[in-house]
Amino acid sequence: MHQQYGGRDTVAAMHTAPSDLLITPELFEIRRMKMPLVRPFRTSFGTETVREVMIVRVVTDRGEGWAECSIESDPLYLSEFLDAADHVFSDHLAPRLFAHGPMRAEDVAGTLEPVKGHRMAKAALEMALLDVQLRAQGISFQQYIGGTRASIPVGVSVGMTDTVDELVDNVAGYVTDGYTRVKLKIEPGFDIEPVRRVREANPDVLLQVDANTAYSTADIEHLAQLDAFGLLLIEQPFGEDDLVGHAELARRNSTPVCLDEAIRCLDHVRSALALGAAHIINIKPARVGGYLAAVAVHDHCQALGVPVWCGGMLETGIGRAANLALASLPGFTLPGDISASKRYWTRDITAPFEMVDGHITVPTGPGFGVEVDVDFVESITFERRELTAG
Ligand code: OSB
Ligand code: MG
């Protein structure tokens, strides 16, 4: 399970010549943009009203590719943050890719391996080159990974509010929109009562909670009160390194435990499962180092019968397209945080993704299958840098 991802059986079966195409990256264009959210998103680590979005365009001898870099502005969710990504791209990651010369997207992770951490930054560069590679081959990301479903049921992640009434109203709006799975953000002081009220108003909705590390093992008794509400799962209540604490929670309380922040590579999955620290894994592609690593995590969990679902980072259409294709793999048995574009943005940087009957259609065009609205992107860009071999 430690080999670099290099195309699975399903991929090989689908393409007689899997990716002997070599690509030489010539330029990475890094853009930072400001995009207002339609509704403030409050979690235990802060409130976002205007999201800072970073996207990457790569120019190569085989065409261009686009990627989204799903990192937060500040190191409050994980240690990575956008100013650090800017630095690590120009001083550490891009130079290694330029020095490598002709490569396949599957070579990116290994080429960048000497640089410790910075998985979300690495993921963006791999994603851009994967887009080029798949476009040049005329295949979609879904085909490449062997995704099986044409459309997938999706959920919505609901931020905390000043009052519980406001939360109940917001959830009612999303349920009216057609979401059948709702995730509530919780923290000490905003947990049992909000969950009780939302459950009372929506007895049949698939309901789960996410604490973004806001609790400790001293709260296990307190969190046991959530067991009464038939939750699908509780996501990452304790610190990102506290696998033993999550294992204790999993033993003592009945709500299934899911890990987000704790899972930054396949080894973390193996450790968490060995310790009994998780029943369910949230797969965020950037957090585990990219879409290829995400597929490897999926495969590992699927082989063990461990359910996974696709997490979200309030993506634009670029990341959303890729997440939809990833979540079309058969092991993604729970709905992901992949909501319709309009839940986040009044205007997206690609054509918007729409939800019909609680489902979104998986893109099937070459690469990640979306076209970026470059004029709109230009109008909201506040920083643009070009990295070249020189
Ligand atoms: O913990 O899942 C999280 C957004 C930013 C950082 C962390 C998280 C989230 C979300 C958003 O919950 C989910 C979405 O994109 O809809
Ligand atoms: Mg989470």
Short mmCIF file of C-alpha atoms and ligand atoms in Angstrom, two decimals:
data_model
loop_
_atom_site.label_atom_id
_atom_site.label_comp_id
_atom_site.label_asym_id
_atom_site.label_seq_id
_atom_site.Cartn_x
_atom_site.Cartn_y
_atom_site.Cartn_z
CA MET A 1 0.00 0.00 0.00
CA HIS A 2 3.02 2.30 0.09
CA GLN A 3 3.81 2.31 -3.59
CA GLN A 4 3.10 5.47 -5.45
CA TYR A 5 -0.26 5.48 -7.13
CA GLY A 6 0.30 4.58 -10.74
CA GLY A 7 -3.01 3.52 -12.23
CA ARG A 8 -5.21 0.80 -10.82
CA ASP A 9 -6.51 -2.31 -12.50
CA THR A 10 -9.73 -0.54 -13.40
CA VAL A 11 -7.72 2.20 -15.08
CA ALA A 12 -5.52 -0.25 -16.93
CA ALA A 13 -8.58 -2.18 -18.03
CA MET A 14 -10.11 0.96 -19.41
CA HIS A 15 -7.09 2.30 -21.27
CA THR A 16 -4.80 -0.04 -23.15
CA ALA A 17 -1.91 2.40 -22.83
CA PRO A 18 -2.28 4.13 -19.47
CA SER A 19 -0.46 7.40 -19.58
CA ASP A 20 2.84 6.86 -21.37
CA LEU A 21 2.33 10.49 -22.36
CA LEU A 22 5.09 12.67 -20.94
CA ILE A 23 4.46 16.30 -20.10
CA THR A 24 6.94 19.10 -19.55
CA PRO A 25 5.64 21.92 -17.33
CA GLU A 26 6.83 25.32 -18.56
CA LEU A 27 4.96 27.76 -16.35
CA PHE A 28 2.76 27.75 -13.27
CA GLU A 29 0.46 30.74 -12.89
CA ILE A 30 -0.72 31.18 -9.31
CA ARG A 31 -3.73 33.43 -8.79
CA ARG A 32 -5.28 34.62 -5.57
CA MET A 33 -8.83 35.89 -5.67
CA LYS A 34 -11.55 37.10 -3.29
CA MET A 35 -14.98 35.50 -3.54
CA PRO A 36 -17.87 36.53 -1.25
CA LEU A 37 -19.83 33.61 0.21
CA VAL A 38 -23.62 33.84 -0.09
CA ARG A 39 -23.84 33.24 3.67
CA PRO A 40 -21.13 33.56 6.33
CA PHE A 41 -19.64 30.15 7.20
CA ARG A 42 -18.96 29.85 10.93
CA THR A 43 -16.97 26.95 12.32
CA SER A 44 -15.21 26.45 15.63
CA PHE A 45 -12.04 27.93 14.04
CA GLY A 46 -13.57 31.12 12.65
CA THR A 47 -16.09 32.79 10.38
CA GLU A 48 -15.58 33.21 6.65
CA THR A 49 -17.61 35.81 4.77
CA VAL A 50 -15.30 36.50 1.85
CA ARG A 51 -13.27 33.46 0.90
CA GLU A 52 -9.78 33.78 -0.45
CA VAL A 53 -9.39 31.31 -3.31
CA MET A 54 -6.14 30.25 -4.94
CA ILE A 55 -6.09 28.63 -8.37
CA VAL A 56 -3.25 27.32 -10.49
CA ARG A 57 -2.90 27.24 -14.27
CA VAL A 58 -0.07 25.19 -15.71
CA VAL A 59 1.27 25.71 -19.21
CA THR A 60 3.01 22.67 -20.74
CA ASP A 61 4.16 21.34 -24.10
CA ARG A 62 0.93 19.29 -24.18
CA GLY A 63 -1.49 22.11 -23.33
CA GLU A 64 -2.84 23.85 -20.25
CA GLY A 65 -4.43 22.60 -17.07
CA TRP A 66 -6.24 24.15 -14.11
CA ALA A 67 -6.32 23.32 -10.44
CA GLU A 68 -7.75 24.67 -7.23
CA CYS A 69 -5.56 24.97 -4.15
CA SER A 70 -7.94 24.27 -1.25
CA ILE A 71 -5.97 25.96 1.51
CA GLU A 72 -7.39 28.37 4.08
CA SER A 73 -6.03 31.92 4.45
CA ASP A 74 -4.96 31.27 8.04
CA PRO A 75 -3.50 28.15 9.70
CA LEU A 76 -6.64 27.54 11.81
CA TYR A 77 -8.03 24.39 10.15
CA LEU A 78 -4.70 22.71 9.36
CA SER A 79 -1.15 24.06 9.52
CA GLU A 80 -1.06 25.01 5.84
CA PHE A 81 -2.12 28.56 4.88
CA LEU A 82 -2.10 30.50 1.63
CA ASP A 83 0.93 32.76 2.17
CA ALA A 84 2.93 29.65 3.03
CA ALA A 85 1.67 27.92 -0.11
CA ASP A 86 2.77 30.91 -2.20
CA HIS A 87 6.25 30.54 -0.76
CA VAL A 88 6.48 26.75 -0.97
CA PHE A 89 5.34 26.79 -4.61
CA SER A 90 8.00 29.21 -5.75
CA ASP A 91 10.92 28.14 -3.55
CA HIS A 92 10.42 24.39 -3.16
CA LEU A 93 7.79 22.70 -5.32
CA ALA A 94 7.82 24.29 -8.77
CA PRO A 95 11.65 24.18 -9.00
CA ARG A 96 11.60 20.42 -8.35
CA LEU A 97 9.04 19.84 -11.08
CA PHE A 98 10.93 22.03 -13.56
CA ALA A 99 14.16 20.19 -12.71
CA HIS A 100 12.54 16.79 -13.25
CA GLY A 101 11.67 17.46 -16.88
CA PRO A 102 9.15 15.33 -18.83
CA MET A 103 6.78 13.55 -16.45
CA ARG A 104 3.42 11.93 -15.92
CA ALA A 105 0.95 13.31 -13.38
CA GLU A 106 1.58 10.09 -11.45
CA ASP A 107 5.23 11.17 -10.99
CA VAL A 108 4.41 14.45 -9.22
CA ALA A 109 3.96 13.08 -5.69
CA GLY A 110 7.24 11.16 -5.81
CA THR A 111 9.12 14.14 -7.24
CA LEU A 112 7.86 16.37 -4.42
CA GLU A 113 8.30 13.77 -1.70
CA PRO A 114 11.59 15.16 -0.32
CA VAL A 115 9.64 18.27 0.76
CA LYS A 116 7.93 17.40 4.04
CA GLY A 117 4.25 18.16 4.55
CA HIS A 118 2.59 20.89 2.44
CA ARG A 119 0.29 18.23 1.07
CA MET A 120 -2.44 20.64 0.02
CA ALA A 121 0.03 22.74 -1.96
CA LYS A 122 1.49 19.63 -3.61
CA ALA A 123 -2.03 18.44 -4.41
CA ALA A 124 -2.72 21.57 -6.46
CA LEU A 125 0.31 21.10 -8.71
CA GLU A 126 -0.49 17.44 -9.27
CA MET A 127 -4.10 18.35 -10.06
CA ALA A 128 -3.03 20.89 -12.70
CA LEU A 129 -0.78 18.35 -14.44
CA LEU A 130 -3.42 15.64 -14.21
CA ASP A 131 -5.86 17.98 -15.97
CA VAL A 132 -3.33 18.48 -18.80
CA GLN A 133 -2.63 14.76 -19.07
CA LEU A 134 -6.26 13.69 -19.19
CA ARG A 135 -7.21 16.45 -21.64
CA ALA A 136 -4.35 15.43 -23.91
CA GLN A 137 -5.61 11.84 -23.76
CA GLY A 138 -9.23 12.90 -24.23
CA ILE A 139 -10.48 11.15 -21.12
CA SER A 140 -12.35 12.39 -18.09
CA PHE A 141 -11.07 12.13 -14.54
CA GLN A 142 -14.07 9.93 -13.79
CA GLN A 143 -13.09 7.48 -16.54
CA TYR A 144 -9.47 7.56 -15.43
CA ILE A 145 -10.27 6.49 -11.86
CA GLY A 146 -13.10 4.16 -12.82
CA GLY A 147 -15.92 6.14 -11.17
CA THR A 148 -19.18 4.32 -11.69
CA ARG A 149 -22.09 6.66 -10.94
CA ALA A 150 -23.41 9.32 -13.35
CA SER A 151 -24.85 11.43 -10.56
CA ILE A 152 -24.39 11.35 -6.84
CA PRO A 153 -26.41 12.30 -3.76
CA VAL A 154 -24.83 15.26 -1.97
CA GLY A 155 -25.02 16.90 1.43
CA VAL A 156 -24.66 20.36 2.89
CA SER A 157 -22.39 21.61 5.66
CA VAL A 158 -24.18 24.22 7.77
CA GLY A 159 -22.28 26.87 9.70
CA MET A 160 -23.07 27.88 13.27
CA THR A 161 -25.41 30.80 13.92
CA ASP A 162 -26.03 33.36 16.68
CA THR A 163 -29.33 31.72 17.61
CA VAL A 164 -30.67 28.19 17.32
CA ASP A 165 -33.81 29.54 15.58
CA GLU A 166 -31.60 30.90 12.83
CA LEU A 167 -29.91 27.51 12.45
CA VAL A 168 -33.27 25.72 12.25
CA ASP A 169 -34.36 28.21 9.54
CA ASN A 170 -31.16 27.73 7.56
CA VAL A 171 -31.50 23.93 7.69
CA ALA A 172 -35.16 24.19 6.63
CA GLY A 173 -34.06 26.16 3.56
CA TYR A 174 -31.49 23.52 2.59
CA VAL A 175 -33.97 20.68 3.11
CA THR A 176 -36.46 22.56 0.89
CA ASP A 177 -33.68 22.85 -1.72
CA GLY A 178 -33.50 19.04 -1.70
CA TYR A 179 -30.55 18.19 0.53
CA THR A 180 -31.19 14.88 2.28
CA ARG A 181 -28.00 14.92 4.35
CA VAL A 182 -27.15 17.80 6.66
CA LYS A 183 -23.95 18.39 8.61
CA LEU A 184 -24.04 20.79 11.55
CA LYS A 185 -20.92 22.51 12.82
CA ILE A 186 -20.69 22.26 16.60
CA GLU A 187 -18.47 23.51 19.43
CA PRO A 188 -18.76 23.63 23.23
CA GLY A 189 -21.79 25.82 23.96
CA PHE A 190 -23.36 25.17 20.53
CA ASP A 191 -24.00 21.46 20.38
CA ILE A 192 -26.68 19.45 22.18
CA GLU A 193 -29.51 21.99 21.99
CA PRO A 194 -28.98 22.96 18.32
CA VAL A 195 -28.79 19.29 17.33
CA ARG A 196 -31.93 18.48 19.34
CA ARG A 197 -33.87 21.29 17.67
CA VAL A 198 -32.72 20.45 14.15
CA ARG A 199 -33.51 16.76 14.71
CA GLU A 200 -37.00 17.59 16.05
CA ALA A 201 -37.75 19.69 12.97
CA ASN A 202 -36.28 17.10 10.55
CA PRO A 203 -36.90 13.61 11.91
CA ASP A 204 -35.91 11.86 8.66
CA VAL A 205 -32.92 13.88 7.45
CA LEU A 206 -29.52 12.19 7.48
CA LEU A 207 -27.81 14.25 10.17
CA GLN A 208 -24.17 14.45 11.25
CA VAL A 209 -21.97 16.88 13.19
CA ASP A 210 -18.46 18.30 12.76
CA ALA A 211 -16.49 19.82 15.66
CA ASN A 212 -13.21 20.69 13.90
CA THR A 213 -11.15 19.64 16.98
CA ALA A 214 -13.08 21.84 19.46
CA TYR A 215 -13.37 19.19 22.21
CA SER A 216 -11.12 16.98 24.32
CA THR A 217 -11.49 13.56 25.91
CA ALA A 218 -12.81 15.33 29.04
CA ASP A 219 -15.98 15.94 26.97
CA ILE A 220 -16.78 12.29 26.21
CA GLU A 221 -19.63 12.17 28.78
CA HIS A 222 -21.03 15.44 27.47
CA LEU A 223 -20.87 14.24 23.85
CA ALA A 224 -22.74 11.05 24.83
CA GLN A 225 -25.88 13.21 24.84
CA LEU A 226 -25.61 13.28 21.04
CA ASP A 227 -26.21 9.53 20.94
CA ALA A 228 -29.95 10.16 21.31
CA PHE A 229 -30.29 11.87 17.92
CA GLY A 230 -29.52 9.06 15.49
CA LEU A 231 -26.54 10.85 13.95
CA LEU A 232 -24.67 9.30 11.03
CA LEU A 233 -21.39 10.32 12.62
CA ILE A 234 -19.42 12.82 14.68
CA GLU A 235 -16.49 14.30 12.76
CA GLN A 236 -13.13 15.12 14.38
CA PRO A 237 -14.17 16.24 17.87
CA PHE A 238 -10.59 16.03 19.25
CA GLY A 239 -7.17 17.28 18.19
CA GLU A 240 -5.66 16.25 14.88
CA ASP A 241 -3.09 14.02 16.60
CA ASP A 242 -5.36 12.47 19.21
CA LEU A 243 -6.05 9.06 17.69
CA VAL A 244 -6.13 7.35 21.09
CA GLY A 245 -8.70 9.89 22.32
CA HIS A 246 -10.92 9.23 19.32
CA ALA A 247 -10.59 5.50 19.94
CA GLU A 248 -11.79 6.01 23.52
CA LEU A 249 -14.76 8.01 22.23
CA ALA A 250 -15.54 5.27 19.72
CA ARG A 251 -15.57 2.68 22.53
CA ARG A 252 -17.66 4.69 24.99
CA ASN A 253 -20.29 6.45 22.85
CA SER A 254 -22.54 4.96 20.19
CA THR A 255 -22.39 7.72 17.54
CA PRO A 256 -19.93 6.56 14.84
CA VAL A 257 -16.63 8.45 14.80
CA CYS A 258 -15.31 10.01 11.58
CA LEU A 259 -11.90 11.65 11.14
CA ASP A 260 -11.10 14.69 8.99
CA GLU A 261 -8.07 16.71 10.22
CA ALA A 262 -6.34 13.56 11.57
CA ILE A 263 -6.14 11.95 8.12
CA ARG A 264 -3.38 13.53 6.03
CA CYS A 265 -2.05 10.40 4.34
CA LEU A 266 -2.73 6.70 3.97
CA ASP A 267 -0.53 5.88 6.99
CA HIS A 268 -2.87 7.94 9.18
CA VAL A 269 -5.80 5.86 7.89
CA ARG A 270 -3.94 2.66 8.72
CA SER A 271 -3.08 3.89 12.21
CA ALA A 272 -6.58 5.20 12.91
CA LEU A 273 -8.21 1.95 11.84
CA ALA A 274 -5.69 -0.18 13.75
CA LEU A 275 -6.45 1.79 16.93
CA GLY A 276 -10.21 1.77 16.46
CA ALA A 277 -10.17 5.58 16.25
CA ALA A 278 -12.53 5.83 13.27
CA HIS A 279 -15.54 4.01 11.84
CA ILE A 280 -15.72 6.30 8.82
CA ILE A 281 -13.16 8.40 6.91
CA ASN A 282 -13.71 11.87 5.45
CA ILE A 283 -11.59 12.04 2.28
CA LYS A 284 -10.57 15.56 1.30
CA PRO A 285 -8.27 15.15 -1.69
CA ALA A 286 -6.00 18.09 -0.92
CA ARG A 287 -5.65 17.13 2.73
CA VAL A 288 -4.30 13.67 1.81
CA GLY A 289 -1.91 15.09 -0.82
CA GLY A 290 -4.02 15.03 -3.96
CA TYR A 291 -6.60 13.17 -6.02
CA LEU A 292 -4.36 10.17 -6.68
CA ALA A 293 -3.67 9.71 -2.97
CA ALA A 294 -7.41 10.17 -2.36
CA VAL A 295 -8.13 7.26 -4.72
CA ALA A 296 -5.57 5.16 -2.83
CA VAL A 297 -7.27 5.98 0.49
CA HIS A 298 -10.63 5.08 -1.06
CA ASP A 299 -9.26 1.75 -2.31
CA HIS A 300 -7.73 0.92 1.06
CA CYS A 301 -10.96 1.68 2.93
CA GLN A 302 -13.13 -0.08 0.38
CA ALA A 303 -11.05 -3.25 0.71
CA LEU A 304 -11.63 -3.15 4.48
CA GLY A 305 -15.33 -2.26 4.23
CA VAL A 306 -14.77 1.15 5.87
CA PRO A 307 -17.24 3.77 4.56
CA VAL A 308 -15.80 7.00 3.14
CA TRP A 309 -17.29 10.29 1.97
CA CYS A 310 -15.88 13.30 0.18
CA GLY A 311 -15.24 16.36 2.32
CA GLY A 312 -15.36 19.91 0.99
CA MET A 313 -13.29 23.07 1.26
CA LEU A 314 -15.88 25.54 -0.05
CA GLU A 315 -14.49 24.93 -3.53
CA THR A 316 -15.15 26.76 -6.76
CA GLY A 317 -16.32 24.79 -9.78
CA ILE A 318 -12.78 23.54 -10.42
CA GLY A 319 -12.48 21.60 -7.18
CA ARG A 320 -16.18 20.72 -7.14
CA ALA A 321 -15.92 19.03 -10.55
CA ALA A 322 -13.06 16.87 -9.35
CA ASN A 323 -14.76 16.04 -6.05
CA LEU A 324 -17.90 14.89 -7.87
CA ALA A 325 -15.89 12.50 -10.04
CA LEU A 326 -13.95 11.18 -7.04
CA ALA A 327 -17.16 10.65 -5.08
CA SER A 328 -18.56 8.59 -7.97
CA LEU A 329 -16.25 5.73 -6.92
CA PRO A 330 -18.22 2.88 -5.34
CA GLY A 331 -16.67 3.13 -1.86
CA PHE A 332 -18.09 6.64 -1.32
CA THR A 333 -21.20 5.24 0.32
CA LEU A 334 -22.13 8.38 2.30
CA PRO A 335 -23.12 11.74 0.72
CA GLY A 336 -20.30 14.27 0.66
CA ASP A 337 -19.94 17.99 1.40
CA ILE A 338 -20.34 18.74 -2.31
CA SER A 339 -23.23 21.16 -2.46
CA ALA A 340 -24.60 23.03 -5.47
CA SER A 341 -22.56 26.08 -6.53
CA LYS A 342 -25.30 28.48 -5.44
CA ARG A 343 -24.99 27.31 -1.83
CA TYR A 344 -21.57 29.02 -1.84
CA TRP A 345 -21.40 31.64 -4.62
CA THR A 346 -23.62 34.10 -6.43
CA ARG A 347 -21.24 33.68 -9.35
CA ASP A 348 -18.80 30.78 -9.74
CA ILE A 349 -15.66 30.77 -11.91
CA THR A 350 -17.04 27.85 -13.99
CA ALA A 351 -20.56 27.04 -15.11
CA PRO A 352 -22.50 26.41 -11.88
CA PHE A 353 -23.19 22.91 -10.60
CA GLU A 354 -26.87 22.43 -9.98
CA MET A 355 -28.60 19.94 -7.72
CA VAL A 356 -31.67 18.03 -8.90
CA ASP A 357 -33.55 15.83 -6.41
CA GLY A 358 -30.59 15.97 -4.04
CA HIS A 359 -28.14 14.78 -6.72
CA ILE A 360 -25.46 16.49 -8.83
CA THR A 361 -24.34 15.16 -12.22
CA VAL A 362 -20.69 14.07 -12.48
CA PRO A 363 -18.75 15.93 -15.22
CA THR A 364 -17.68 13.76 -18.15
CA GLY A 365 -15.60 16.14 -20.29
CA PRO A 366 -11.84 15.60 -20.77
CA GLY A 367 -9.70 16.31 -17.72
CA PHE A 368 -11.74 17.62 -14.81
CA GLY A 369 -14.36 18.63 -17.36
CA VAL A 370 -14.91 22.31 -16.59
CA GLU A 371 -14.02 25.52 -18.43
CA VAL A 372 -12.74 28.41 -16.33
CA ASP A 373 -14.31 31.82 -16.91
CA VAL A 374 -10.98 33.59 -17.37
CA ASP A 375 -12.43 37.10 -17.73
CA PHE A 376 -14.33 36.75 -14.47
CA VAL A 377 -11.26 35.23 -12.79
CA GLU A 378 -9.17 38.18 -13.99
CA SER A 379 -11.69 40.63 -12.53
CA ILE A 380 -11.49 39.13 -9.03
CA THR A 381 -7.74 38.37 -8.95
CA PHE A 382 -5.69 40.47 -6.54
CA GLU A 383 -2.37 38.66 -6.99
CA ARG A 384 -1.02 36.80 -9.99
CA ARG A 385 2.44 35.25 -10.11
CA GLU A 386 4.17 33.30 -12.83
CA LEU A 387 6.70 30.63 -11.91
CA THR A 388 9.05 29.50 -14.66
CA ALA A 389 12.15 27.34 -14.90
CA GLY A 390 14.43 30.37 -15.34
O1 OSB B 1 -14.15 20.64 8.46
O2 OSB B 1 -15.16 19.92 6.77
C1 OSB B 1 -14.57 20.84 7.35
C2 OSB B 1 -14.68 23.98 5.17
C3 OSB B 1 -13.41 24.47 5.36
C4 OSB B 1 -12.57 23.82 6.23
C5 OSB B 1 -13.00 22.67 6.89
C6 OSB B 1 -14.26 22.14 6.67
C7 OSB B 1 -15.12 22.83 5.81
C8 OSB B 1 -16.49 22.41 5.56
C9 OSB B 1 -17.11 22.90 4.27
O3 OSB B 1 -17.17 21.80 6.35
C10 OSB B 1 -17.80 21.87 3.48
C11 OSB B 1 -18.16 22.36 2.09
O4 OSB B 1 -17.26 22.61 1.27
O5 OSB B 1 -19.36 22.49 1.83
MG MG B 2 -14.47 18.59 8.96
#
